[in-house]
Amino acid sequence: MIVAMQETATEDQIQVVTEHLIEMGFSVHRTTGERQTILAAVGARSDFDTRNLEVLGGVMEVHRISAPYKLAGRSFRPQGTIIEFKNGVKVGGKEVVVMAGPCSVESREQLFTVAELVAKAGARALRGGAFKPRTSPYSFQGLGLDALKLLREAGDKHNMLVVSEVMEISQIEVMLPYVDILQVGARNMQNFNLLRELGKLKTPILLKRGIAATIEELLLSAEYIMAGGNYNIIACERGIRTFETYTRNTLDISAIPIVHKLSHLPIASDPSHGTGRRDKVAPMARASVAAGADSLLIEVHHNPDKALSDGAQSLYPQQFVELMDSLRMIAPAVGRSIA
Ligand code: PEP
Ligand code: MN
């Protein structure tokens, strides 16, 4: 941590700050320039609240120089994390893994139709909601256990992994027999009790960024899960809320290279929720792959106009096929591949 003192700081004030830092376990290296004193504090603590220093007399600025997360940080595994699944799919390797499916599982007919078409087009995971976090309590809430059974059956039929969202601790046990990846939705990124429980598992977690969360907060949420012993996490950029109203959210493509720099975890991009509009999904999916995304989440529906949730952002089957074709041209340009 770097503490820059004000030009007017007195020797007493500098001493108070120095003692405060020593008390916190830092060793302090002082540089006194012509005008200003700089204190460099080196130490083990990363959970330190810099505001405690900022409010001390004579302090001008405080800068953290080490990340507040350890296990999620790049230096924990400089080579990067690759999550391997039983069907041979690897997330974080050379292949960009496409996870696709309907926003919600609505019926057997719907799910099996969509599963077949996304599998044929190259999706490696079937993604569908069984428990839905809906903004309105009157909207479709999901088919629950019935949906999970259908997802497993359709996933197995087409050799696809199954991904579905867990909204609360009590659903974990119900879901485990049916899913390969548990998704934590944007609304639950900081449900710390849920994250702690997921830390006790080995099942991979797809952790979505909250709509108002910084990248640091996303990585701290990953740290919660990792602190419990589950290192199998895929971070996911799914758009954040900004002042822009044309799109549902603003997909923060820059989060992809930033997470790669700060963390060893693979990062997925979700241009469906990230834009909320079908016509914007393919361009942003292509941009995500070009930016280095390890995985994509794409909502697809065989009849989006009748979808019970997120129809406007769901691709028509042919659009998904065309998107996959274009990704097969873009991926090699950045050293990646698509199934
Ligand atoms: C979803 O994936 O269908 C979903 C609800 O996503 P998010 O949590 O990103 O809104
Ligand atoms: Mn959705």
Short mmCIF file of C-alpha atoms and ligand atoms in Angstrom, two decimals:
data_model
loop_
_atom_site.label_atom_id
_atom_site.label_comp_id
_atom_site.label_asym_id
_atom_site.label_seq_id
_atom_site.Cartn_x
_atom_site.Cartn_y
_atom_site.Cartn_z
CA MET A 1 0.00 0.00 0.00
CA ILE A 2 1.24 3.47 -0.80
CA VAL A 3 0.28 6.36 1.49
CA ALA A 4 1.04 9.80 0.09
CA MET A 5 1.05 12.45 2.80
CA GLN A 6 -0.05 16.02 2.17
CA GLU A 7 2.67 18.63 1.65
CA THR A 8 1.50 20.26 4.87
CA ALA A 9 1.58 17.04 6.93
CA THR A 10 3.40 17.46 10.23
CA GLU A 11 5.99 15.04 11.58
CA ASP A 12 3.49 14.03 14.27
CA GLN A 13 0.88 13.16 11.65
CA ILE A 14 3.41 11.09 9.71
CA GLN A 15 4.27 9.25 12.91
CA VAL A 16 0.63 8.52 13.69
CA VAL A 17 0.09 7.02 10.22
CA THR A 18 3.34 5.04 10.45
CA GLU A 19 2.38 3.58 13.82
CA HIS A 20 -1.08 2.75 12.55
CA LEU A 21 0.44 0.80 9.65
CA ILE A 22 2.90 -1.04 11.92
CA GLU A 23 0.05 -1.95 14.26
CA MET A 24 -1.78 -3.45 11.27
CA GLY A 25 1.22 -5.70 10.59
CA PHE A 26 2.83 -3.74 7.74
CA SER A 27 6.49 -2.89 7.52
CA VAL A 28 6.85 0.73 6.53
CA HIS A 29 9.40 2.26 4.15
CA ARG A 30 9.50 6.02 4.30
CA THR A 31 10.64 8.30 1.50
CA THR A 32 10.87 11.97 2.26
CA GLY A 33 11.00 14.11 -0.84
CA GLU A 34 11.54 17.83 -1.08
CA ARG A 35 7.88 18.53 -0.56
CA GLN A 36 6.09 15.34 0.32
CA THR A 37 6.49 12.18 2.35
CA ILE A 38 5.50 8.82 0.88
CA LEU A 39 4.99 5.76 3.06
CA ALA A 40 5.23 2.37 1.35
CA ALA A 41 3.60 -0.29 3.49
CA VAL A 42 4.48 -3.88 2.71
CA GLY A 43 2.70 -6.68 4.47
CA ALA A 44 0.49 -9.68 4.47
CA ARG A 45 -2.87 -7.99 4.98
CA SER A 46 -5.03 -7.66 1.92
CA ASP A 47 -8.38 -7.11 3.61
CA PHE A 48 -7.38 -3.72 4.89
CA ASP A 49 -9.92 -0.91 4.44
CA THR A 50 -7.91 1.96 2.96
CA ARG A 51 -10.46 4.47 4.22
CA ASN A 52 -9.13 3.91 7.76
CA LEU A 53 -5.95 5.63 6.59
CA GLU A 54 -7.57 8.18 4.33
CA VAL A 55 -9.34 9.76 7.29
CA LEU A 56 -6.16 10.25 9.35
CA GLY A 57 -4.77 13.78 9.59
CA GLY A 58 -2.21 14.75 6.95
CA VAL A 59 -3.03 11.92 4.52
CA MET A 60 -3.55 12.89 0.88
CA GLU A 61 -4.03 9.58 -0.96
CA VAL A 62 -3.90 5.86 -0.28
CA HIS A 63 -3.35 3.28 -3.01
CA ARG A 64 -3.58 -0.44 -2.66
CA ILE A 65 -0.86 -2.24 -4.61
CA SER A 66 -1.88 -5.84 -3.97
CA ALA A 67 -5.21 -7.41 -4.86
CA PRO A 68 -7.64 -8.10 -2.02
CA TYR A 69 -8.15 -11.65 -3.34
CA LYS A 70 -5.47 -14.32 -3.22
CA LEU A 71 -6.84 -17.62 -4.51
CA ALA A 72 -8.59 -15.99 -7.46
CA GLY A 73 -5.53 -13.92 -8.36
CA ARG A 74 -3.42 -14.76 -11.40
CA SER A 75 -0.30 -15.36 -9.28
CA PHE A 76 -2.01 -18.29 -7.52
CA ARG A 77 -1.94 -20.23 -10.80
CA PRO A 78 0.00 -18.27 -13.41
CA GLN A 79 -0.59 -20.94 -16.05
CA GLY A 80 -4.39 -20.46 -15.85
CA THR A 81 -7.19 -22.80 -14.80
CA ILE A 82 -8.62 -25.41 -17.15
CA ILE A 83 -11.80 -27.12 -15.98
CA GLU A 84 -12.16 -30.60 -17.43
CA PHE A 85 -15.46 -32.41 -17.76
CA LYS A 86 -16.30 -36.06 -18.11
CA ASN A 87 -17.28 -35.76 -21.78
CA GLY A 88 -13.84 -34.38 -22.62
CA VAL A 89 -14.90 -30.74 -22.77
CA LYS A 90 -12.38 -28.33 -21.24
CA VAL A 91 -13.22 -24.75 -20.27
CA GLY A 92 -10.15 -22.51 -20.20
CA GLY A 93 -8.28 -24.46 -22.89
CA LYS A 94 -7.94 -23.77 -26.58
CA GLU A 95 -11.55 -24.43 -27.44
CA VAL A 96 -14.13 -21.71 -26.85
CA VAL A 97 -16.95 -23.70 -25.25
CA VAL A 98 -20.40 -22.63 -26.35
CA MET A 99 -23.23 -23.16 -23.86
CA ALA A 100 -26.64 -22.67 -25.39
CA GLY A 101 -30.29 -23.35 -24.83
CA PRO A 102 -33.54 -21.68 -23.91
CA CYS A 103 -33.68 -19.15 -21.10
CA SER A 104 -36.21 -21.35 -19.31
CA VAL A 105 -37.12 -24.97 -19.75
CA GLU A 106 -40.78 -24.72 -20.74
CA SER A 107 -41.76 -28.19 -21.93
CA ARG A 108 -40.29 -31.48 -23.08
CA GLU A 109 -40.99 -30.67 -26.69
CA GLN A 110 -39.37 -27.24 -26.46
CA LEU A 111 -36.25 -28.42 -24.68
CA PHE A 112 -35.62 -31.44 -26.91
CA THR A 113 -36.14 -29.39 -30.05
CA VAL A 114 -33.70 -26.69 -28.92
CA ALA A 115 -31.20 -29.22 -27.53
CA GLU A 116 -30.98 -31.04 -30.83
CA LEU A 117 -30.46 -27.94 -32.89
CA VAL A 118 -27.83 -26.35 -30.63
CA ALA A 119 -25.95 -29.66 -30.34
CA LYS A 120 -25.88 -30.04 -34.11
CA ALA A 121 -24.57 -26.51 -34.48
CA GLY A 122 -21.68 -27.18 -32.08
CA ALA A 123 -22.84 -26.26 -28.57
CA ARG A 124 -21.05 -28.34 -25.93
CA ALA A 125 -23.35 -27.53 -23.02
CA LEU A 126 -27.11 -27.27 -22.74
CA ARG A 127 -28.11 -24.32 -20.63
CA GLY A 128 -31.63 -23.81 -19.38
CA GLY A 129 -33.33 -22.39 -16.34
CA ALA A 130 -35.26 -24.66 -13.98
CA PHE A 131 -35.53 -22.11 -11.18
CA LYS A 132 -35.91 -18.63 -12.65
CA PRO A 133 -35.02 -15.36 -10.93
CA ARG A 134 -37.73 -13.12 -12.40
CA THR A 135 -38.02 -9.44 -11.68
CA SER A 136 -41.79 -9.80 -11.29
CA PRO A 137 -43.29 -12.44 -8.98
CA TYR A 138 -46.08 -12.92 -11.54
CA SER A 139 -43.71 -14.00 -14.35
CA PHE A 140 -43.00 -17.65 -15.15
CA GLN A 141 -40.87 -19.03 -12.30
CA GLY A 142 -39.60 -22.24 -13.93
CA LEU A 143 -40.56 -25.92 -13.88
CA GLY A 144 -38.16 -26.85 -11.06
CA LEU A 145 -37.30 -30.52 -10.67
CA ASP A 146 -39.17 -31.52 -13.85
CA ALA A 147 -36.96 -29.14 -15.81
CA LEU A 148 -33.80 -30.59 -14.28
CA LYS A 149 -34.81 -34.11 -15.31
CA LEU A 150 -35.51 -32.96 -18.85
CA LEU A 151 -32.19 -31.10 -19.03
CA ARG A 152 -30.24 -34.20 -17.96
CA GLU A 153 -32.06 -36.42 -20.41
CA ALA A 154 -31.61 -34.04 -23.33
CA GLY A 155 -28.00 -33.29 -22.36
CA ASP A 156 -27.11 -36.98 -22.25
CA LYS A 157 -28.88 -37.65 -25.52
CA HIS A 158 -26.62 -35.16 -27.31
CA ASN A 159 -23.45 -35.58 -25.20
CA MET A 160 -23.78 -32.06 -23.83
CA LEU A 161 -22.99 -30.81 -20.35
CA VAL A 162 -25.93 -29.43 -18.37
CA VAL A 163 -25.88 -25.95 -16.85
CA SER A 164 -28.66 -24.51 -14.73
CA GLU A 165 -29.04 -21.75 -12.20
CA VAL A 166 -29.10 -22.31 -8.46
CA MET A 167 -30.90 -19.54 -6.60
CA GLU A 168 -30.71 -20.71 -3.02
CA ILE A 169 -28.95 -23.14 -0.73
CA SER A 170 -31.90 -25.53 -0.47
CA GLN A 171 -31.79 -26.15 -4.26
CA ILE A 172 -28.17 -27.37 -4.28
CA GLU A 173 -28.92 -30.92 -3.21
CA VAL A 174 -31.90 -31.16 -5.56
CA MET A 175 -29.81 -30.01 -8.51
CA LEU A 176 -26.56 -31.93 -8.05
CA PRO A 177 -27.73 -35.24 -9.56
CA TYR A 178 -28.79 -33.46 -12.77
CA VAL A 179 -26.27 -30.74 -13.56
CA ASP A 180 -22.59 -30.53 -14.49
CA ILE A 181 -22.27 -26.81 -13.82
CA LEU A 182 -24.20 -24.74 -11.29
CA GLN A 183 -24.84 -21.20 -12.47
CA VAL A 184 -24.95 -18.38 -9.93
CA GLY A 185 -27.00 -15.60 -11.46
CA ALA A 186 -26.23 -11.90 -11.47
CA ARG A 187 -28.70 -11.28 -8.66
CA ASN A 188 -26.92 -13.76 -6.41
CA MET A 189 -23.30 -12.85 -7.09
CA GLN A 190 -23.06 -11.43 -3.60
CA ASN A 191 -25.25 -13.97 -1.83
CA PHE A 192 -22.34 -14.87 0.39
CA ASN A 193 -24.15 -17.66 2.25
CA LEU A 194 -24.89 -19.37 -1.07
CA LEU A 195 -21.29 -18.84 -2.26
CA ARG A 196 -19.92 -20.42 0.94
CA GLU A 197 -22.08 -23.52 0.44
CA LEU A 198 -20.93 -23.81 -3.18
CA GLY A 199 -17.35 -23.66 -1.89
CA LYS A 200 -17.92 -27.02 -0.20
CA LEU A 201 -18.60 -28.74 -3.54
CA LYS A 202 -16.34 -29.79 -6.38
CA THR A 203 -19.02 -29.11 -9.00
CA PRO A 204 -17.92 -26.28 -11.31
CA ILE A 205 -19.64 -22.94 -10.73
CA LEU A 206 -20.51 -20.44 -13.46
CA LEU A 207 -20.40 -17.18 -11.54
CA LYS A 208 -22.13 -14.28 -13.23
CA ARG A 209 -21.17 -10.69 -12.62
CA GLY A 210 -23.80 -8.67 -10.75
CA ILE A 211 -25.47 -5.84 -12.63
CA ALA A 212 -23.71 -3.23 -10.50
CA ALA A 213 -20.60 -5.18 -9.55
CA THR A 214 -17.03 -4.17 -10.27
CA ILE A 215 -14.61 -6.73 -11.66
CA GLU A 216 -12.87 -6.73 -8.28
CA GLU A 217 -16.16 -7.60 -6.58
CA LEU A 218 -16.71 -10.43 -9.07
CA LEU A 219 -13.29 -11.84 -8.24
CA LEU A 220 -13.94 -11.44 -4.51
CA SER A 221 -17.13 -13.49 -4.94
CA ALA A 222 -15.05 -16.14 -6.70
CA GLU A 223 -12.68 -15.96 -3.73
CA TYR A 224 -15.58 -16.83 -1.39
CA ILE A 225 -16.18 -20.05 -3.29
CA MET A 226 -12.48 -20.85 -3.59
CA ALA A 227 -11.87 -20.18 0.11
CA GLY A 228 -14.13 -23.18 0.81
CA GLY A 229 -12.03 -25.41 -1.46
CA ASN A 230 -13.92 -25.32 -4.77
CA TYR A 231 -11.50 -23.96 -7.36
CA ASN A 232 -13.65 -24.86 -10.36
CA ILE A 233 -15.08 -21.49 -11.24
CA ILE A 234 -15.91 -19.88 -14.56
CA ALA A 235 -16.43 -16.14 -14.21
CA CYS A 236 -19.06 -14.68 -16.53
CA GLU A 237 -19.52 -11.20 -17.95
CA ARG A 238 -23.26 -10.73 -18.60
CA GLY A 239 -23.58 -6.99 -18.89
CA ILE A 240 -23.81 -4.29 -16.29
CA ARG A 241 -26.40 -1.57 -15.81
CA THR A 242 -25.35 1.78 -17.22
CA PHE A 243 -27.12 4.95 -18.33
CA GLU A 244 -27.58 3.48 -21.81
CA THR A 245 -31.17 2.48 -22.47
CA TYR A 246 -30.94 1.13 -26.01
CA THR A 247 -29.70 -2.21 -24.75
CA ARG A 248 -30.96 -4.11 -21.69
CA ASN A 249 -27.45 -4.06 -20.20
CA THR A 250 -24.04 -2.91 -21.37
CA LEU A 251 -21.86 -5.91 -22.12
CA ASP A 252 -18.46 -5.01 -20.72
CA ILE A 253 -16.18 -6.71 -23.23
CA SER A 254 -13.16 -5.19 -21.54
CA ALA A 255 -13.90 -7.37 -18.50
CA ILE A 256 -12.67 -10.35 -20.54
CA PRO A 257 -9.02 -9.32 -20.92
CA ILE A 258 -9.08 -7.71 -17.48
CA VAL A 259 -10.19 -10.92 -15.75
CA HIS A 260 -7.55 -12.81 -17.73
CA LYS A 261 -4.92 -10.41 -16.49
CA LEU A 262 -6.01 -10.32 -12.86
CA SER A 263 -7.10 -13.93 -12.46
CA HIS A 264 -6.31 -17.46 -13.61
CA LEU A 265 -10.03 -18.29 -13.87
CA PRO A 266 -11.67 -18.85 -17.25
CA ILE A 267 -14.15 -16.19 -18.29
CA ALA A 268 -17.38 -16.64 -20.22
CA SER A 269 -19.38 -13.97 -21.99
CA ASP A 270 -23.17 -13.83 -22.13
CA PRO A 271 -24.17 -11.52 -24.98
CA SER A 272 -27.82 -12.57 -24.65
CA HIS A 273 -28.34 -10.98 -21.24
CA GLY A 274 -25.56 -8.54 -22.05
CA THR A 275 -27.59 -6.86 -24.77
CA GLY A 276 -31.16 -8.13 -24.34
CA ARG A 277 -31.75 -7.85 -28.07
CA ARG A 278 -31.53 -10.67 -30.55
CA ASP A 279 -30.00 -8.55 -33.31
CA LYS A 280 -27.09 -7.54 -31.06
CA VAL A 281 -26.23 -11.02 -29.78
CA ALA A 282 -24.14 -12.27 -32.71
CA PRO A 283 -21.92 -9.17 -33.05
CA MET A 284 -21.21 -9.15 -29.33
CA ALA A 285 -20.58 -12.91 -29.28
CA ARG A 286 -18.03 -12.42 -32.06
CA ALA A 287 -16.44 -9.52 -30.21
CA SER A 288 -16.25 -11.65 -27.05
CA VAL A 289 -14.40 -14.44 -28.83
CA ALA A 290 -12.05 -11.92 -30.40
CA ALA A 291 -11.41 -10.46 -26.93
CA GLY A 292 -10.44 -13.87 -25.57
CA ALA A 293 -13.60 -15.31 -23.97
CA ASP A 294 -13.21 -18.95 -22.95
CA SER A 295 -16.91 -19.69 -23.22
CA LEU A 296 -20.12 -18.16 -24.53
CA LEU A 297 -23.66 -18.38 -23.17
CA ILE A 298 -26.26 -17.98 -25.89
CA GLU A 299 -30.03 -18.14 -25.50
CA VAL A 300 -31.74 -19.96 -28.36
CA HIS A 301 -35.41 -20.82 -28.81
CA HIS A 302 -37.17 -22.64 -31.64
CA ASN A 303 -40.05 -20.18 -31.33
CA PRO A 304 -38.70 -17.10 -29.51
CA ASP A 305 -41.85 -15.06 -30.07
CA LYS A 306 -43.69 -17.51 -27.81
CA ALA A 307 -40.92 -17.94 -25.21
CA LEU A 308 -41.98 -17.69 -21.58
CA SER A 309 -38.87 -15.68 -20.73
CA ASP A 310 -36.28 -13.61 -22.59
CA GLY A 311 -37.77 -14.20 -26.05
CA ALA A 312 -36.48 -10.87 -27.39
CA GLN A 313 -32.87 -11.88 -26.81
CA SER A 314 -33.24 -15.51 -27.91
CA LEU A 315 -31.80 -16.41 -31.30
CA TYR A 316 -33.84 -18.18 -33.95
CA PRO A 317 -32.31 -21.57 -34.80
CA GLN A 318 -30.86 -20.39 -38.12
CA GLN A 319 -29.29 -17.35 -36.48
CA PHE A 320 -27.50 -19.63 -34.04
CA VAL A 321 -26.19 -21.83 -36.84
CA GLU A 322 -24.88 -18.77 -38.68
CA LEU A 323 -23.32 -17.37 -35.53
CA MET A 324 -21.44 -20.63 -34.92
CA ASP A 325 -20.20 -20.58 -38.52
CA SER A 326 -18.86 -17.06 -38.13
CA LEU A 327 -17.22 -17.92 -34.80
CA ARG A 328 -15.37 -20.75 -36.53
CA MET A 329 -13.70 -18.11 -38.70
CA ILE A 330 -12.91 -15.70 -35.86
CA ALA A 331 -11.62 -18.18 -33.25
CA PRO A 332 -8.51 -19.30 -35.22
CA ALA A 333 -7.51 -15.67 -35.71
CA VAL A 334 -7.01 -15.43 -31.94
CA GLY A 335 -5.50 -18.90 -31.50
CA ARG A 336 -8.73 -20.60 -30.44
CA SER A 337 -11.13 -23.15 -31.86
CA ILE A 338 -14.88 -23.85 -31.84
CA ALA A 339 -16.45 -27.29 -31.93
C1 PEP B 1 -30.10 -16.42 -17.03
O1 PEP B 1 -28.97 -16.83 -17.28
O2 PEP B 1 -31.14 -16.83 -17.59
C2 PEP B 1 -30.21 -15.28 -16.09
C3 PEP B 1 -31.31 -15.03 -15.41
O3 PEP B 1 -29.08 -14.54 -16.08
P1 PEP B 1 -28.61 -13.32 -15.18
O4 PEP B 1 -28.45 -13.87 -13.80
O5 PEP B 1 -27.31 -12.94 -15.81
O6 PEP B 1 -29.64 -12.24 -15.28
MN MN B 2 -32.51 -15.51 -19.65
#
